Tab-separated table of C-alpha atoms in Angstrom:
chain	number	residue	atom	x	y	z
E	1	UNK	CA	38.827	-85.505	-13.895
E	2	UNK	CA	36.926	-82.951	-15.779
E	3	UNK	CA	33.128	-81.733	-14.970
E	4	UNK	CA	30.772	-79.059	-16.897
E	5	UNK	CA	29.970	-76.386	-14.051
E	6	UNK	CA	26.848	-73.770	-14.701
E	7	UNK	CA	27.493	-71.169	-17.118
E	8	UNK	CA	26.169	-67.390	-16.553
E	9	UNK	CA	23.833	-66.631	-19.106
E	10	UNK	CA	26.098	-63.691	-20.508
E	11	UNK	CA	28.311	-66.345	-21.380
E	12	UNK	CA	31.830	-65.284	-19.469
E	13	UNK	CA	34.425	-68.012	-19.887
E	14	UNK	CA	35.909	-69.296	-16.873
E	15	UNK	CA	39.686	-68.878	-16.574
E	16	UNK	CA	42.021	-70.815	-15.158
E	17	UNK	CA	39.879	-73.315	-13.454
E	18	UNK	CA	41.740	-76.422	-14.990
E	19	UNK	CA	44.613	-77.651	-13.006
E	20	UNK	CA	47.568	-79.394	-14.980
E	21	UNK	CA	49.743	-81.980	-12.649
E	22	UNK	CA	52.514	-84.483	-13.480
E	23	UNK	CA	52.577	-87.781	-11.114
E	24	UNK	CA	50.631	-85.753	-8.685
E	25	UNK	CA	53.140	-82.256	-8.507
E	26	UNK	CA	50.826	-79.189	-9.835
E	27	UNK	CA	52.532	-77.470	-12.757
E	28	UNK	CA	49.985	-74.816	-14.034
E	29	UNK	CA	46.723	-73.050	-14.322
E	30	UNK	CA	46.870	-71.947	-17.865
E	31	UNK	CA	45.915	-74.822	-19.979
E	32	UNK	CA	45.291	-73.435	-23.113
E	33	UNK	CA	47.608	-75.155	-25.176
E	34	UNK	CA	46.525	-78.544	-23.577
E	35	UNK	CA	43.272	-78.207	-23.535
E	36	UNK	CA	41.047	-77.157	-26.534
E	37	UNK	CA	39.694	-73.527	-26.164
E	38	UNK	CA	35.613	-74.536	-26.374
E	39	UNK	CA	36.709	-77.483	-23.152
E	40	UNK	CA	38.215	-74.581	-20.768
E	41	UNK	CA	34.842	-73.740	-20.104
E	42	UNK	CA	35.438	-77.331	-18.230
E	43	UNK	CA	36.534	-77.633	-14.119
E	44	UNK	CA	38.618	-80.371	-12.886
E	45	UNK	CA	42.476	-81.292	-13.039
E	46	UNK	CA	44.628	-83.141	-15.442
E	47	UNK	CA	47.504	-85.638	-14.506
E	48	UNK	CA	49.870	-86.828	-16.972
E	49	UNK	CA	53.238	-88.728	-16.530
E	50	UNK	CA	54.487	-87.256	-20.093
E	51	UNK	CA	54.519	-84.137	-19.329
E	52	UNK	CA	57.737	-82.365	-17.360
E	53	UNK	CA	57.915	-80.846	-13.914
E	54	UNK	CA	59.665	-78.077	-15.290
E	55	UNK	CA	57.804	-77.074	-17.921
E	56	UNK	CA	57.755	-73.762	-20.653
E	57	UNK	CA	55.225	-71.917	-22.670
E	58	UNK	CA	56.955	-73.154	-25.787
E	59	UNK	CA	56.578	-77.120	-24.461
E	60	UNK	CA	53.561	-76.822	-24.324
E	61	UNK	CA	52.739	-75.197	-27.587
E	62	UNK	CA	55.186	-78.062	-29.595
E	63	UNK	CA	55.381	-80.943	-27.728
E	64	UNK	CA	53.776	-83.986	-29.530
E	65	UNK	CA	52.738	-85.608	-26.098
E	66	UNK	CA	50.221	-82.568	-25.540
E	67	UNK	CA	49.002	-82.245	-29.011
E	68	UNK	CA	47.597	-85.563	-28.237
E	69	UNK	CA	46.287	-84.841	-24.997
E	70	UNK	CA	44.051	-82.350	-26.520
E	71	UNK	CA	42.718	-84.564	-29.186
E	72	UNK	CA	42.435	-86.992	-26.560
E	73	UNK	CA	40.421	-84.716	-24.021
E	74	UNK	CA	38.547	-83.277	-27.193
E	75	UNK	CA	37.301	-87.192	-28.200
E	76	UNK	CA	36.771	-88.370	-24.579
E	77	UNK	CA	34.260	-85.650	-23.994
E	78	UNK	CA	32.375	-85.947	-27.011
E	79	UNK	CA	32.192	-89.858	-26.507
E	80	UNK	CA	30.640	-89.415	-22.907
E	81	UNK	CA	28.301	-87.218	-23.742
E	82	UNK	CA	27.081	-89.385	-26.607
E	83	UNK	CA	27.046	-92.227	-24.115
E	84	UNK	CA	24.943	-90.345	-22.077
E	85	UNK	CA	22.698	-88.949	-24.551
E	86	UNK	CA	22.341	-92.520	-25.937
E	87	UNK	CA	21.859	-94.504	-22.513
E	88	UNK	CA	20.341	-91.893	-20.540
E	89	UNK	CA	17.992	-89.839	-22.626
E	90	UNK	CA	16.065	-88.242	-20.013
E	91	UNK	CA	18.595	-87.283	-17.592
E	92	UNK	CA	20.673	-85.834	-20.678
E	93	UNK	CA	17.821	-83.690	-21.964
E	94	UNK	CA	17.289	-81.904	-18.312
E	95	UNK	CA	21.041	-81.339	-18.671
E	96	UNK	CA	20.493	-79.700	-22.058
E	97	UNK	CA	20.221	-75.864	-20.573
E	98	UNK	CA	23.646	-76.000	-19.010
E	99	UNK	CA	25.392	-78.233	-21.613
E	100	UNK	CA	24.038	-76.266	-24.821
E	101	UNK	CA	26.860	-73.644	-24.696
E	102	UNK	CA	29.653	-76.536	-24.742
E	103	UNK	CA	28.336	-78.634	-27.440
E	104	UNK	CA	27.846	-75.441	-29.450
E	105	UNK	CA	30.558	-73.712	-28.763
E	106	UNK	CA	33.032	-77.091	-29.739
E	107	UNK	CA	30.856	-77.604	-32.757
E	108	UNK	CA	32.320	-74.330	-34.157
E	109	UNK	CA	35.432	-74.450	-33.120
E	110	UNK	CA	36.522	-77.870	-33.809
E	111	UNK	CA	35.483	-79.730	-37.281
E	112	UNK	CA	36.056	-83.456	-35.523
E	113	UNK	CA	34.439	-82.737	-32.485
E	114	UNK	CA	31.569	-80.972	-34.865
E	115	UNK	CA	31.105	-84.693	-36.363
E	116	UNK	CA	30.833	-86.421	-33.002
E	117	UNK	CA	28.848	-83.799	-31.294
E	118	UNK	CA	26.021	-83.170	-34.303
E	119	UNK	CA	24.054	-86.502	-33.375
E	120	UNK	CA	23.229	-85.538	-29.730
E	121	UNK	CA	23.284	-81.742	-30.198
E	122	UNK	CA	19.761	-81.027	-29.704
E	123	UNK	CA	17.532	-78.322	-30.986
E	124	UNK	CA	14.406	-76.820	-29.107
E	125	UNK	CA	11.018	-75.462	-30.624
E	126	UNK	CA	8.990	-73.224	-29.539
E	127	UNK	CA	6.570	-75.984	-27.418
E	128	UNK	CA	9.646	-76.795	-25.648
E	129	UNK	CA	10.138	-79.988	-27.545
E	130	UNK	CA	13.708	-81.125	-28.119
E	131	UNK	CA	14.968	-83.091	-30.713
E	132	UNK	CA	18.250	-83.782	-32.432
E	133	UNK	CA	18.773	-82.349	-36.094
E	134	UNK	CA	18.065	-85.648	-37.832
E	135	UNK	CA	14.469	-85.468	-35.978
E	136	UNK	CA	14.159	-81.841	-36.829
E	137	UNK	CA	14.916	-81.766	-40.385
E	138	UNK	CA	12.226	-84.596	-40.685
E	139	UNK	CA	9.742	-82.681	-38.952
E	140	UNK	CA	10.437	-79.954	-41.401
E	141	UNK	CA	10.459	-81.486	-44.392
E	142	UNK	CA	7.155	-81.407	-45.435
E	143	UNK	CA	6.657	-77.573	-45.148
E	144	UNK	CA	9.425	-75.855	-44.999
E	145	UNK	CA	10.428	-75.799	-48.382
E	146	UNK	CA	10.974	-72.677	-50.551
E	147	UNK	CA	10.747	-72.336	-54.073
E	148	UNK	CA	14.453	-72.901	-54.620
E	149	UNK	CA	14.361	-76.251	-52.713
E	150	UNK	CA	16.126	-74.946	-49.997
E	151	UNK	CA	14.960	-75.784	-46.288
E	152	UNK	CA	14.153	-72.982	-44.105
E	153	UNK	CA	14.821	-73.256	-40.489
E	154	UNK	CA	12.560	-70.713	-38.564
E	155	UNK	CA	13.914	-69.480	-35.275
E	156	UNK	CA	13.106	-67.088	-32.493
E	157	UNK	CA	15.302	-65.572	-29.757
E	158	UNK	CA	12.417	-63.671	-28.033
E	159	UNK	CA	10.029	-65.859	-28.196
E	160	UNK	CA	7.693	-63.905	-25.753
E	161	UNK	CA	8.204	-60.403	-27.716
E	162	UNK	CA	7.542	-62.407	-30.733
E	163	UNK	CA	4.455	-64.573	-30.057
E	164	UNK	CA	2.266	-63.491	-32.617
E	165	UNK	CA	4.930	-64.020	-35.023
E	166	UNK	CA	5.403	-67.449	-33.690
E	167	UNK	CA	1.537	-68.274	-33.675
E	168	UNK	CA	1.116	-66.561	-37.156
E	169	UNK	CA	4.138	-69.512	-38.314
E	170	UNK	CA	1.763	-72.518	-36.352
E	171	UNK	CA	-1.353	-71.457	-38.576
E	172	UNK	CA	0.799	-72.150	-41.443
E	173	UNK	CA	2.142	-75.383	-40.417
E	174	UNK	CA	5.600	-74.172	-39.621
E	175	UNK	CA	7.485	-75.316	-36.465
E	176	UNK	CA	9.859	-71.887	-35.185
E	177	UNK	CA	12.861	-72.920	-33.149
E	178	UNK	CA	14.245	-71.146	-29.802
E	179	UNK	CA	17.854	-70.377	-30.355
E	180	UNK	CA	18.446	-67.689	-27.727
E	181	UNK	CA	21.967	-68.769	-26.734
E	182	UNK	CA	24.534	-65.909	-26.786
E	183	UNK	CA	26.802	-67.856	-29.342
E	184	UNK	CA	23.632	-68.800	-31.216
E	185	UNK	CA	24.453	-66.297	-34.511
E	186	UNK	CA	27.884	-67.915	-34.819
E	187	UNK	CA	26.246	-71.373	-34.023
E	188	UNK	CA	23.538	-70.681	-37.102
E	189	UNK	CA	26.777	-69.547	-39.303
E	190	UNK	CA	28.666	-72.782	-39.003
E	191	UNK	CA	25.442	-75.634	-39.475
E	192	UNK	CA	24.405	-73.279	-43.060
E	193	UNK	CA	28.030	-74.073	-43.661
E	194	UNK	CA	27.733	-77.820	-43.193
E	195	UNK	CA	24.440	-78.461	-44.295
E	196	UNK	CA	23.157	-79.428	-47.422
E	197	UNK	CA	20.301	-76.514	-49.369
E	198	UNK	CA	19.542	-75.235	-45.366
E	199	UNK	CA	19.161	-71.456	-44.520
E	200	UNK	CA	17.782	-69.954	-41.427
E	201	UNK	CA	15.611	-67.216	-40.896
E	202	UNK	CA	14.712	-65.494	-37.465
E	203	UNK	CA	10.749	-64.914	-37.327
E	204	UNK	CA	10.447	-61.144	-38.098
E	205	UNK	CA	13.221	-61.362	-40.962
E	206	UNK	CA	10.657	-60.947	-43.438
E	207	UNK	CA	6.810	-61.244	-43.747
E	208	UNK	CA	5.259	-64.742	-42.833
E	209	UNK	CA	4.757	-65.666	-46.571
E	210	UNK	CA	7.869	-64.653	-47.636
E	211	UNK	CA	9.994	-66.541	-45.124
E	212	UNK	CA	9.069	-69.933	-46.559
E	213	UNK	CA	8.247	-68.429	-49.868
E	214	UNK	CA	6.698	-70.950	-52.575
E	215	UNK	CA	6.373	-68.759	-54.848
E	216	UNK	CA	2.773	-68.062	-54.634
E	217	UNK	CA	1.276	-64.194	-55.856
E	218	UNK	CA	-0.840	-63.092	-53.321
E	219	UNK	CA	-3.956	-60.409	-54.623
E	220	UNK	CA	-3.610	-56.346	-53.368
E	221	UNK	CA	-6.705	-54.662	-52.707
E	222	UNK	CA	-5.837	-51.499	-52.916
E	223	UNK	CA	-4.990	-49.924	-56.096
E	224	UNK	CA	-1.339	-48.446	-57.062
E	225	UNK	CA	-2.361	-45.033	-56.431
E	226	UNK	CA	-3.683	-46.373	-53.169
E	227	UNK	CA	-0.774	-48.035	-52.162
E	228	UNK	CA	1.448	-45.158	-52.813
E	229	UNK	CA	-0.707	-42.862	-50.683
E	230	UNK	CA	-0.620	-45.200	-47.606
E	231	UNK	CA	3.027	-46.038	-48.054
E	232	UNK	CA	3.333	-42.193	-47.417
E	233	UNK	CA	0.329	-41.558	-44.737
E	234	UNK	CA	2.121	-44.535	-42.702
E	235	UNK	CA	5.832	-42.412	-43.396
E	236	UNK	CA	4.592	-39.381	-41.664
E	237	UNK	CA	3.297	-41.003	-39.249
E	238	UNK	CA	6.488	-42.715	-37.817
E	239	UNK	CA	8.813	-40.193	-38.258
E	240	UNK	CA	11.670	-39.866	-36.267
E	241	UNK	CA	11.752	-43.889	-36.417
E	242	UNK	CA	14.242	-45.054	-39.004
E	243	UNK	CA	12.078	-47.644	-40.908
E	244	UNK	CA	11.505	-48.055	-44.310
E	245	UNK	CA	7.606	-48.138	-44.926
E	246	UNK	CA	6.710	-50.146	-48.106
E	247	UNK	CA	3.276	-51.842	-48.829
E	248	UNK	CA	3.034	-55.806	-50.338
E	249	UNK	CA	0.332	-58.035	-51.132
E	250	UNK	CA	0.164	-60.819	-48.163
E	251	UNK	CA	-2.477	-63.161	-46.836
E	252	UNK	CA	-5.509	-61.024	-45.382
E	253	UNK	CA	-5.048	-63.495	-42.206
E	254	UNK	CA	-1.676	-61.369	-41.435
E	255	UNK	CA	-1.148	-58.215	-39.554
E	256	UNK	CA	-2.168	-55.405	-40.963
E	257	UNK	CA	1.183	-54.098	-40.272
E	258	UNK	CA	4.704	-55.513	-39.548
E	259	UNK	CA	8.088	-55.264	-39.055
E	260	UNK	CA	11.293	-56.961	-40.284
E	261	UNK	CA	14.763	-56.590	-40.101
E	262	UNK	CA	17.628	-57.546	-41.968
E	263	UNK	CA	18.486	-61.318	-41.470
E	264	UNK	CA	22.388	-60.479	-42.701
E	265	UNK	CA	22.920	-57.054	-40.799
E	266	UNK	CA	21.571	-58.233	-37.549
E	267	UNK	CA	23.295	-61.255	-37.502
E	268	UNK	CA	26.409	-60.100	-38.697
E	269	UNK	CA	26.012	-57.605	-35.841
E	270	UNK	CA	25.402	-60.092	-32.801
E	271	UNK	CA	28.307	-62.332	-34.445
E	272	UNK	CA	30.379	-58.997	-33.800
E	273	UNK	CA	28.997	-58.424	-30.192
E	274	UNK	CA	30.365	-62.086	-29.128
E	275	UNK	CA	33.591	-61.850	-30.494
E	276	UNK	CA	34.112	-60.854	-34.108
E	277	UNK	CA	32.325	-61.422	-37.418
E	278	UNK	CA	34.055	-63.162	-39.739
E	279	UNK	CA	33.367	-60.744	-42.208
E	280	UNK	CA	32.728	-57.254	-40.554
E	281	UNK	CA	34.452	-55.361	-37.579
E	282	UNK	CA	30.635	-55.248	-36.435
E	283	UNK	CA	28.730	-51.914	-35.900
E	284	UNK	CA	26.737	-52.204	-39.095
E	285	UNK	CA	23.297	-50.220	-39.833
E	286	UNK	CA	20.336	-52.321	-39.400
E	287	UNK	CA	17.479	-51.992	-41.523
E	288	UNK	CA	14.226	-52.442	-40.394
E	289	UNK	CA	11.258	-52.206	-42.570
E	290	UNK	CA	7.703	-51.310	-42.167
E	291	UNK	CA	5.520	-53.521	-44.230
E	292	UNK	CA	1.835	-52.484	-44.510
E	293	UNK	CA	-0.358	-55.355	-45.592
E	294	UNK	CA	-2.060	-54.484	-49.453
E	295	UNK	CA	-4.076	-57.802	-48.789
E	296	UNK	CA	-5.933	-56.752	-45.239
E	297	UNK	CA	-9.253	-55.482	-44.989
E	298	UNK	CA	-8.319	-52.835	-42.026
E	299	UNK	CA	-5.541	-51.078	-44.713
E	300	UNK	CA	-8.250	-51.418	-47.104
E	301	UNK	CA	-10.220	-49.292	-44.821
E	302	UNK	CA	-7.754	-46.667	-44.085
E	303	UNK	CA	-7.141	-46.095	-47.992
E	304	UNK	CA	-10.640	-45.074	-48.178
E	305	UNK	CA	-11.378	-42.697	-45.116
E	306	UNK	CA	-11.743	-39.155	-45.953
E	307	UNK	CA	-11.023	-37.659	-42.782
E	308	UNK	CA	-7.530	-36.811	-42.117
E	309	UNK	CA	-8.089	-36.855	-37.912
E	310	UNK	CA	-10.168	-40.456	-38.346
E	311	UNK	CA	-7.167	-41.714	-40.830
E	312	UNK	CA	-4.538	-40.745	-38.963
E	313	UNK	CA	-5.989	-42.628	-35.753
E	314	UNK	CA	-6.638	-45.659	-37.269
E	315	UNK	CA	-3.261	-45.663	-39.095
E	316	UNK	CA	-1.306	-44.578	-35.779
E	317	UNK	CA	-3.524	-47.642	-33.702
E	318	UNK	CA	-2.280	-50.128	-36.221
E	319	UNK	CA	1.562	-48.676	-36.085
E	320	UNK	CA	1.380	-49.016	-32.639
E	321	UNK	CA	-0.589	-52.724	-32.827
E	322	UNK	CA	2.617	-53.367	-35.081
E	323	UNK	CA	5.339	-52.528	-32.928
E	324	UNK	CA	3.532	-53.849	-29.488
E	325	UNK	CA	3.169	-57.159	-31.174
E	326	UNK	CA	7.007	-57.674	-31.365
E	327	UNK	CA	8.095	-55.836	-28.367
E	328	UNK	CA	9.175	-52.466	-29.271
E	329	UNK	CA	6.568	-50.143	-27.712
E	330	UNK	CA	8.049	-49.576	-24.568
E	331	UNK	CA	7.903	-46.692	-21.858
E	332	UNK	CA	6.864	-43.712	-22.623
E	333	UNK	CA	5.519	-44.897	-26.379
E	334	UNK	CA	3.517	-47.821	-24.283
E	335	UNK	CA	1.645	-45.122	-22.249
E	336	UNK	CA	0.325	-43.065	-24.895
E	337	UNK	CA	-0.840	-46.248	-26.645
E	338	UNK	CA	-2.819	-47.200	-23.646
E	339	UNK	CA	-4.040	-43.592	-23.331
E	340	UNK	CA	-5.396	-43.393	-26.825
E	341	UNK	CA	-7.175	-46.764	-26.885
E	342	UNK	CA	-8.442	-46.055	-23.274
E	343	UNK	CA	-9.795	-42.882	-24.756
E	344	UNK	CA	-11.173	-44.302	-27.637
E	345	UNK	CA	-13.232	-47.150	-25.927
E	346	UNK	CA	-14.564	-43.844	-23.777
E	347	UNK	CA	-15.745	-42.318	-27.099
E	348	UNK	CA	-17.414	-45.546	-28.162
């Protein structure tokens, strides 16, 4: 008798909360070589007839009887939660939140229980619609193809912080997934693995054309002398911030200014944070880069003012317009960017 209880959100594996018993006699707590590591995240007790009262460590570990308990176990989960998922739609989609980390977490760890689990494993947008990834990769087929024939899976895990990011991706057509689960970088890992010409992409890994890039030259209007003077206007300006400022030609509909970050580093990074990387100890630089629009009207603008004081402000409003827009102005940097726009409404 096994049941999924509710998981904290920091995702802290219960220990010790499946009880083994043979005809009835308890024999442990520490079912880790009977159970598969993703199902100890399971409560309930186990009663088997082939298994010793007197039992060791090293039973456990070789015996043939347990080796097919876990299989077993492994298989008899998966099967009722396709049963459910299949028979009971609705009731298995509210049970979604608190069964996500399971399916997930078994989907890495185990390749059979990967190719049960991967029809009912569902996926959630950003208009809370869920759908399993046979539904979802039909909903993005027709636009989310790059260049290289390769489909791009957009995702958030802030979608709040990131909501202009996320409403700059609808304009274009492009549906942006919530994966905010703490395993979530891992999760991503393993289905680029396993599925055919797919990469993912958080929102603010690069601009918005670039993320599903066609191919397509967009037009600068500022000259190369022009774009070298605002690369280094906007540098001054955000010193003691370690971004990279660069300017590139994108559609004058974007921000004026944004931000991305490093798609590899950051991942590789929250892999690390939730047990390991598989390639990195963890601890690795981010990059995050400041990318001034050479295609919008407002860095247009700046290029041309001849007043340092009147340059600076503009350039500083549209920094800060920047980093508010995906939640980094905070606290003391979040005052003085109400102050100055308070104060310049006053002057206007």
């Amino acid at each position: 008798i096994l049941y999924f209880p509710k998981l904290k959100a920091d995702f802290e594996p219960p220990k010790n909360k499946i009880q083994l018993y043979s005809r009835q006699v308890f024999i442990t707590d520490s079912v880790e070589d009977v159970v598969p590591d993703y199902l100890r995240l399971l409560h309930g007790v186990l009663d088997s007839p082939d298994i010793p009262l007197n039992v060791s460590r090293s039973f456990l570990q070789t015996d043939a009887n347990v080796k097919k308990i876990n299989a077993h176990i492994s298989k008899k989960v998966a099967d009722k939660l396709h049963d459910i998922a299949k028979n009971q739609e609705e009731s298995f989609r509210e049970k979604w939140e608190q069964l996500e980390l399971f399916v997930k977490y078994g989907m890495i760890s185990d390749e059979k229980f990967y190719e049960r689990a991967k029809g009912f494993c569902l996926y959630q947008d950003c208009d809370l619609n869920l759908r399993n990834w046979e539904d979802t990769a039909r909903l993005l087929e027709a636009n989310h193809r790059n260049k290289d024939g390769q489909t791009v899976v957009l995702y958030t895990n802030q979608p709040q912080a990131q909501h202009a990011l996320v409403e700059g991706a609808r304009k274009r057509g492009l549906t942006v997934l919530k994966m905010g689960s703490v395993i979530d970088a891992h999760f991503i890992g393993a289905l680029e693995s396993k599925l055919e010409k797919t990469i993912f992409k958080r929102i603010d890994s690069e601009t918005l054309d670039k993320l599903v890039d066609k191919g397509e030259a967009k037009v600068s209007l500022l000259k190369e002398e022009q774009e070298k003077q605002v690369v280094d206007w906007m540098s001054a300006w955000v010193q003691g911030k370690d971004f990279q400022v660069k300017a590139e030609a994108m559609s004058a509909d974007d921000p004026p200014v944004m931000l991305t970050r490093s798609e590899f580093l950051r991942r590789m990074n929250e892999m690390a944070a939730t047990g390991g990387s598989p390639y990195f100890g963890g601890g690795m630089k981010e990059t995050v880069d400041m990318v001034v629009n050479a295609s919008h009207p407002l860095i247009l603008k700046l290029a041309e003012i001849q007043e340092d004081q009147d340059r600076e402000a503009l350039g500083r409003q549209l920094i800060d317009l920047a980093l508010l827009s995906q939640g980094m102005l905070q606290g003391a940097e979040l005052t003085g960017f109400i102050e100055r726009n308070l104060a310049s409404a006053a002057k206007s």
